[in-house]
Each structure stands twice: as structure tokens, then as C-alpha cells.
Amino acid sequence: MAGGGPAASALSSPWRALLQRALDANAHLRHSTYFQLATVGAAGRPANRTVVFRGFQELCDKIQINTDARTNKIGEIKSCPFGEICWYFTDSWEQFRISGSIDVIDASTTDPAKLQHKEKAWFSSSVKSRSQYLGPQPGIPVLDDEHVKDVHLDPLAGPVDAFCLLVLDPEKVDYLNLKSNQRLIFTRRQKDDGSNDWMAVKVSP
């Protein structure tokens, strides 16, 4: 998470401060870094899955998620880039629904800055996690267990083609605290200078 200095400006969003507090309060629970990511699937049907929080991009509120580029959700997100996170913290009884657009950074990406984010996310993962991207394509039928073998990955090598970084840019955050029975909705508005301004409204739970 962001510390002091210029990076501290990343915590200027009011919902981000609430989320940081929830992460700190639930840090002892391993599952506190897992949340559900819902997207629009084929034929407009909902698609949902559990993913791992990989941190925020530097100096902003964009949320990073590592995934396999060969999964169905990549094509679905490219067709409809909108998604929503549902994140529930069991100890503090807090829920965050974070919606926005998702950027897919995969082998077809040419933007140098985005590729740098992808490489950093790759090396921030454990070697064991990176090795999963050398396995067979997710979702294909398993005919035997021959493919379930240890694969060798050079720990110094850069991202493989199957590795993909998803970046969700929050536009709306629906926060619910079941202990205090408080609900706040934060909506992002872009200023003329391109910076973001967040409006907060307290609503009935």
C-alpha cells in the first residue's frame, strides 16, 4: 500500500481510506485479500469469479488483478469492459462494491507504461504462482493426469504470454458497514483539469 511522500496522495479518496482501514483490521485473515469480480459474460449473462487483490497502481486508486490470458473472461472484458468487485470483510462486517472499467494488459499490449505495470506485477508474484501460467489452458477437459507435472520456470524471466494483468479503474464505490448500519455511496466526477473528485452520499442500508 502507499506510504509517505508523493504516494500518500493515493489515499486522498475517502473510500480508499475506509478500504485501507478494513484491510488492516482483517489482515490476520488470509481470505481478506480475496474478492469477487463480476463482468458481463457471453450473450449478456453475468459472469462472476473469485480473484486475488494484487494491490493498487502507484499514485492512483486503480485495482490490480492477475489472471490467465487464456480464460474466457479476457474476451468478455474486451467486448464489454465494465465490471464490479464485491469485497466482504468478515471480521469488521464491511462490504465494498467497487464498479468501473477494466483494462486488459496482455501479450497484445504495446503501451510501454502498461507493460511496465505488467512486468512489475509478474515479479511481485511468487515463483509458484507464476508457474501456474505454464500449465494447460484453463477450462479444457482433463483426459489424464500427465499434464499435472511440475514445470520449470526461470525466476529471472519476464512475463509469459499467458500472464495477464487486469486493472479496474473505480468509478463508483458502495460501502456498507453492518456493525454500524451505515451505508455510503461514493461517485467519481472528473474535473476540467483531468483530476478526479469523489462525491459521498449517505443512504439507507
mmCIF file of C-alpha atoms in Angstrom:
data_model
loop_
_atom_site.group_PDB
_atom_site.id
_atom_site.type_symbol
_atom_site.label_atom_id
_atom_site.label_comp_id
_atom_site.label_asym_id
_atom_site.label_seq_id
_atom_site.Cartn_x
_atom_site.Cartn_y
_atom_site.Cartn_z
ATOM 1 C CA MET A 1 0.000 0.000 0.000
ATOM 2 C CA ALA A 2 1.042 3.605 -0.404
ATOM 3 C CA GLY A 3 3.282 5.034 2.247
ATOM 4 C CA GLY A 4 4.584 8.553 2.880
ATOM 5 C CA GLY A 5 5.782 11.082 0.340
ATOM 6 C CA PRO A 6 4.081 11.565 -3.024
ATOM 7 C CA ALA A 7 2.470 8.134 -2.893
ATOM 8 C CA ALA A 8 0.423 9.248 0.095
ATOM 9 C CA SER A 9 -1.757 11.246 -2.290
ATOM 10 C CA ALA A 10 -3.183 7.915 -3.469
ATOM 11 C CA LEU A 11 -5.070 7.747 -0.174
ATOM 12 C CA SER A 12 -6.922 11.004 -0.839
ATOM 13 C CA SER A 13 -10.080 9.184 -1.944
ATOM 14 C CA PRO A 14 -12.406 8.880 1.053
ATOM 15 C CA TRP A 15 -13.440 5.319 0.184
ATOM 16 C CA ARG A 16 -9.788 4.321 -0.179
ATOM 17 C CA ALA A 17 -9.166 5.314 3.437
ATOM 18 C CA LEU A 18 -12.118 3.139 4.522
ATOM 19 C CA LEU A 19 -10.805 0.232 2.475
ATOM 20 C CA GLN A 20 -7.321 0.577 3.924
ATOM 21 C CA ARG A 21 -8.791 0.500 7.426
ATOM 22 C CA ALA A 22 -10.729 -2.662 6.574
ATOM 23 C CA LEU A 23 -7.638 -4.312 5.098
ATOM 24 C CA ASP A 24 -5.651 -3.506 8.242
ATOM 25 C CA ALA A 25 -8.416 -4.729 10.570
ATOM 26 C CA ASN A 26 -8.749 -8.032 8.692
ATOM 27 C CA ALA A 27 -5.086 -8.557 7.780
ATOM 28 C CA HIS A 28 -4.852 -11.612 10.050
ATOM 29 C CA LEU A 29 -7.372 -13.411 7.818
ATOM 30 C CA ARG A 30 -5.810 -14.843 4.664
ATOM 31 C CA HIS A 31 -9.070 -14.630 2.745
ATOM 32 C CA SER A 32 -9.288 -10.868 3.297
ATOM 33 C CA THR A 33 -7.329 -10.347 0.062
ATOM 34 C CA TYR A 34 -9.880 -12.321 -1.969
ATOM 35 C CA PHE A 35 -12.908 -10.728 -3.586
ATOM 36 C CA GLN A 36 -15.458 -11.457 -6.298
ATOM 37 C CA LEU A 37 -15.160 -9.866 -9.731
ATOM 38 C CA ALA A 38 -18.339 -9.754 -11.796
ATOM 39 C CA THR A 39 -18.319 -8.975 -15.509
ATOM 40 C CA VAL A 40 -20.699 -9.224 -18.450
ATOM 41 C CA GLY A 41 -20.346 -12.662 -19.981
ATOM 42 C CA ALA A 42 -21.430 -14.152 -23.272
ATOM 43 C CA ALA A 43 -24.890 -13.149 -24.524
ATOM 44 C CA GLY A 44 -25.121 -10.543 -21.775
ATOM 45 C CA ARG A 45 -25.236 -13.110 -18.993
ATOM 46 C CA PRO A 46 -23.459 -12.329 -15.695
ATOM 47 C CA ALA A 47 -20.075 -13.915 -15.038
ATOM 48 C CA ASN A 48 -18.549 -13.985 -11.568
ATOM 49 C CA ARG A 49 -15.416 -15.418 -10.014
ATOM 50 C CA THR A 50 -13.125 -15.054 -7.001
ATOM 51 C CA VAL A 51 -9.798 -13.304 -7.601
ATOM 52 C CA VAL A 52 -6.898 -12.034 -5.511
ATOM 53 C CA PHE A 53 -6.221 -8.392 -4.733
ATOM 54 C CA ARG A 54 -2.774 -7.534 -6.110
ATOM 55 C CA GLY A 55 -2.599 -4.014 -4.791
ATOM 56 C CA PHE A 56 -3.180 -0.560 -6.221
ATOM 57 C CA GLN A 57 -1.229 1.001 -9.027
ATOM 58 C CA GLU A 58 1.191 3.635 -7.831
ATOM 59 C CA LEU A 59 -0.250 7.094 -7.184
ATOM 60 C CA CYS A 60 -3.814 6.133 -8.063
ATOM 61 C CA ASP A 61 -6.827 4.084 -6.959
ATOM 62 C CA LYS A 62 -6.741 1.551 -9.794
ATOM 63 C CA ILE A 63 -7.026 -2.036 -8.538
ATOM 64 C CA GLN A 64 -4.777 -4.753 -9.963
ATOM 65 C CA ILE A 65 -5.721 -8.394 -10.581
ATOM 66 C CA ASN A 66 -3.513 -11.119 -12.057
ATOM 67 C CA THR A 67 -5.159 -13.663 -14.329
ATOM 68 C CA ASP A 68 -4.585 -16.107 -17.161
ATOM 69 C CA ALA A 69 -4.959 -14.554 -20.612
ATOM 70 C CA ARG A 70 -6.442 -17.818 -21.882
ATOM 71 C CA THR A 71 -9.540 -17.643 -19.675
ATOM 72 C CA ASN A 72 -12.947 -16.716 -21.095
ATOM 73 C CA LYS A 73 -13.141 -13.513 -19.081
ATOM 74 C CA ILE A 74 -10.450 -11.836 -21.175
ATOM 75 C CA GLY A 75 -12.537 -11.925 -24.348
ATOM 76 C CA GLU A 76 -15.621 -10.978 -22.384
ATOM 77 C CA ILE A 77 -13.943 -7.951 -20.813
ATOM 78 C CA LYS A 78 -12.585 -6.828 -24.169
ATOM 79 C CA SER A 79 -16.142 -6.980 -25.528
ATOM 80 C CA CYS A 80 -17.628 -5.183 -22.521
ATOM 81 C CA PRO A 81 -15.023 -3.577 -20.235
ATOM 82 C CA PHE A 82 -17.281 -2.886 -17.264
ATOM 83 C CA GLY A 83 -17.064 -4.858 -14.046
ATOM 84 C CA GLU A 84 -17.805 -4.776 -10.337
ATOM 85 C CA ILE A 85 -15.919 -6.008 -7.308
ATOM 86 C CA CYS A 86 -17.733 -7.298 -4.249
ATOM 87 C CA TRP A 87 -15.401 -7.432 -1.251
ATOM 88 C CA TYR A 88 -16.642 -8.545 2.163
ATOM 89 C CA PHE A 89 -14.542 -8.398 5.322
ATOM 90 C CA THR A 90 -15.796 -10.997 7.781
ATOM 91 C CA ASP A 91 -14.278 -9.610 10.988
ATOM 92 C CA SER A 92 -15.305 -5.983 10.579
ATOM 93 C CA TRP A 93 -18.593 -6.752 8.759
ATOM 94 C CA GLU A 94 -17.818 -4.347 5.927
ATOM 95 C CA GLN A 95 -18.725 -4.689 2.269
ATOM 96 C CA PHE A 96 -17.274 -2.748 -0.658
ATOM 97 C CA ARG A 97 -18.877 -2.884 -4.096
ATOM 98 C CA ILE A 98 -16.466 -1.176 -6.490
ATOM 99 C CA SER A 99 -17.539 -0.705 -10.084
ATOM 100 C CA GLY A 100 -15.714 0.734 -13.057
ATOM 101 C CA SER A 101 -13.981 -0.087 -16.327
ATOM 102 C CA ILE A 102 -11.347 -2.803 -16.675
ATOM 103 C CA ASP A 103 -8.202 -2.533 -18.736
ATOM 104 C CA VAL A 104 -6.680 -5.758 -20.060
ATOM 105 C CA ILE A 105 -2.879 -5.725 -20.239
ATOM 106 C CA ASP A 106 -1.799 -8.860 -22.092
ATOM 107 C CA ALA A 107 0.633 -10.007 -24.787
ATOM 108 C CA SER A 108 -1.088 -7.761 -27.359
ATOM 109 C CA THR A 109 -0.481 -4.601 -25.318
ATOM 110 C CA THR A 110 2.052 -2.172 -26.786
ATOM 111 C CA ASP A 111 1.910 0.746 -24.336
ATOM 112 C CA PRO A 112 5.335 0.817 -22.560
ATOM 113 C CA ALA A 113 3.899 2.171 -19.293
ATOM 114 C CA LYS A 114 1.252 -0.569 -19.145
ATOM 115 C CA LEU A 115 3.823 -3.235 -19.960
ATOM 116 C CA GLN A 116 5.949 -1.951 -17.103
ATOM 117 C CA HIS A 117 2.997 -2.371 -14.718
ATOM 118 C CA LYS A 118 2.514 -5.897 -16.043
ATOM 119 C CA GLU A 119 6.171 -6.814 -15.526
ATOM 120 C CA LYS A 120 6.153 -5.401 -12.010
ATOM 121 C CA ALA A 121 3.014 -7.413 -11.175
ATOM 122 C CA TRP A 122 4.677 -10.542 -12.578
ATOM 123 C CA PHE A 123 7.775 -10.266 -10.429
ATOM 124 C CA SER A 124 5.693 -9.314 -7.379
ATOM 125 C CA SER A 125 4.082 -12.763 -7.540
ATOM 126 C CA SER A 126 5.703 -15.865 -6.094
ATOM 127 C CA VAL A 127 7.516 -18.274 -8.410
ATOM 128 C CA LYS A 128 4.867 -20.887 -7.585
ATOM 129 C CA SER A 129 2.110 -18.514 -8.674
ATOM 130 C CA ARG A 130 3.971 -17.633 -11.883
ATOM 131 C CA SER A 131 4.459 -21.315 -12.697
ATOM 132 C CA GLN A 132 0.693 -21.789 -12.983
ATOM 133 C CA TYR A 133 0.737 -19.831 -16.233
ATOM 134 C CA LEU A 134 2.872 -22.545 -17.846
ATOM 135 C CA GLY A 135 0.156 -25.160 -17.337
ATOM 136 C CA PRO A 136 -2.520 -26.207 -19.839
ATOM 137 C CA GLN A 137 -5.252 -23.815 -20.884
ATOM 138 C CA PRO A 138 -7.824 -23.297 -18.100
ATOM 139 C CA GLY A 139 -11.177 -24.941 -18.730
ATOM 140 C CA ILE A 140 -10.086 -27.654 -21.145
ATOM 141 C CA PRO A 141 -11.117 -31.265 -20.377
ATOM 142 C CA VAL A 142 -8.660 -33.314 -18.343
ATOM 143 C CA LEU A 143 -8.078 -36.612 -20.132
ATOM 144 C CA ASP A 144 -5.364 -37.825 -17.780
ATOM 145 C CA ASP A 145 -3.092 -36.515 -15.060
ATOM 146 C CA GLU A 146 0.017 -36.460 -17.220
ATOM 147 C CA HIS A 147 -0.142 -32.690 -17.618
ATOM 148 C CA VAL A 148 -0.232 -32.193 -13.850
ATOM 149 C CA LYS A 149 3.514 -32.145 -13.530
ATOM 150 C CA ASP A 150 5.976 -29.698 -12.100
ATOM 151 C CA VAL A 151 7.050 -27.164 -14.697
ATOM 152 C CA HIS A 152 10.336 -25.337 -14.707
ATOM 153 C CA LEU A 153 10.221 -21.571 -14.642
ATOM 154 C CA ASP A 154 13.243 -19.343 -14.765
ATOM 155 C CA PRO A 155 12.652 -16.973 -11.809
ATOM 156 C CA LEU A 156 14.521 -14.204 -13.642
ATOM 157 C CA ALA A 157 12.494 -14.489 -16.865
ATOM 158 C CA GLY A 158 9.839 -11.898 -17.649
ATOM 159 C CA PRO A 159 6.078 -12.459 -18.028
ATOM 160 C CA VAL A 160 4.960 -15.380 -20.184
ATOM 161 C CA ASP A 161 2.271 -14.840 -22.832
ATOM 162 C CA ALA A 162 -0.415 -16.446 -20.663
ATOM 163 C CA PHE A 163 0.072 -13.884 -17.891
ATOM 164 C CA CYS A 164 -2.374 -11.006 -17.957
ATOM 165 C CA LEU A 165 -2.858 -8.003 -15.694
ATOM 166 C CA LEU A 166 -6.356 -6.608 -15.206
ATOM 167 C CA VAL A 167 -6.676 -3.052 -13.934
ATOM 168 C CA LEU A 168 -10.029 -1.848 -12.648
ATOM 169 C CA ASP A 169 -10.488 1.925 -12.614
ATOM 170 C CA PRO A 170 -13.125 2.664 -9.915
ATOM 171 C CA GLU A 171 -15.999 4.969 -10.849
ATOM 172 C CA LYS A 172 -18.436 4.144 -8.045
ATOM 173 C CA VAL A 173 -17.976 2.628 -4.589
ATOM 174 C CA ASP A 174 -20.896 1.356 -2.495
ATOM 175 C CA TYR A 175 -19.745 0.928 1.124
ATOM 176 C CA LEU A 176 -21.806 -0.919 3.743
ATOM 177 C CA ASN A 177 -20.906 -1.341 7.424
ATOM 178 C CA LEU A 178 -23.198 -3.907 9.039
ATOM 179 C CA LYS A 179 -21.929 -3.202 12.549
ATOM 180 C CA SER A 180 -22.770 0.497 12.477
ATOM 181 C CA ASN A 181 -25.628 0.027 9.976
ATOM 182 C CA GLN A 182 -24.078 2.721 7.791
ATOM 183 C CA ARG A 183 -24.022 2.883 4.011
ATOM 184 C CA LEU A 184 -22.176 5.396 1.851
ATOM 185 C CA ILE A 185 -22.067 5.711 -1.931
ATOM 186 C CA PHE A 186 -19.044 7.391 -3.478
ATOM 187 C CA THR A 187 -19.250 8.592 -7.079
ATOM 188 C CA ARG A 188 -16.318 9.806 -9.124
ATOM 189 C CA ARG A 189 -16.501 13.013 -11.110
ATOM 190 C CA GLN A 190 -13.763 14.201 -13.409
ATOM 191 C CA LYS A 191 -12.710 17.830 -13.157
ATOM 192 C CA ASP A 192 -11.835 20.053 -16.108
ATOM 193 C CA ASP A 193 -8.139 19.599 -15.371
ATOM 194 C CA GLY A 194 -8.479 15.807 -15.644
ATOM 195 C CA SER A 195 -8.205 15.114 -11.911
ATOM 196 C CA ASN A 196 -10.850 13.142 -10.036
ATOM 197 C CA ASP A 197 -13.253 14.363 -7.405
ATOM 198 C CA TRP A 198 -15.275 11.954 -5.273
ATOM 199 C CA MET A 199 -18.771 12.817 -4.034
ATOM 200 C CA ALA A 200 -20.094 10.910 -0.997
ATOM 201 C CA VAL A 201 -23.771 10.399 -0.170
ATOM 202 C CA LYS A 202 -25.093 8.669 2.923
ATOM 203 C CA VAL A 203 -28.025 6.390 2.069
ATOM 204 C CA SER A 204 -30.289 3.957 3.860
ATOM 205 C CA PRO A 205 -28.752 0.491 4.258
#
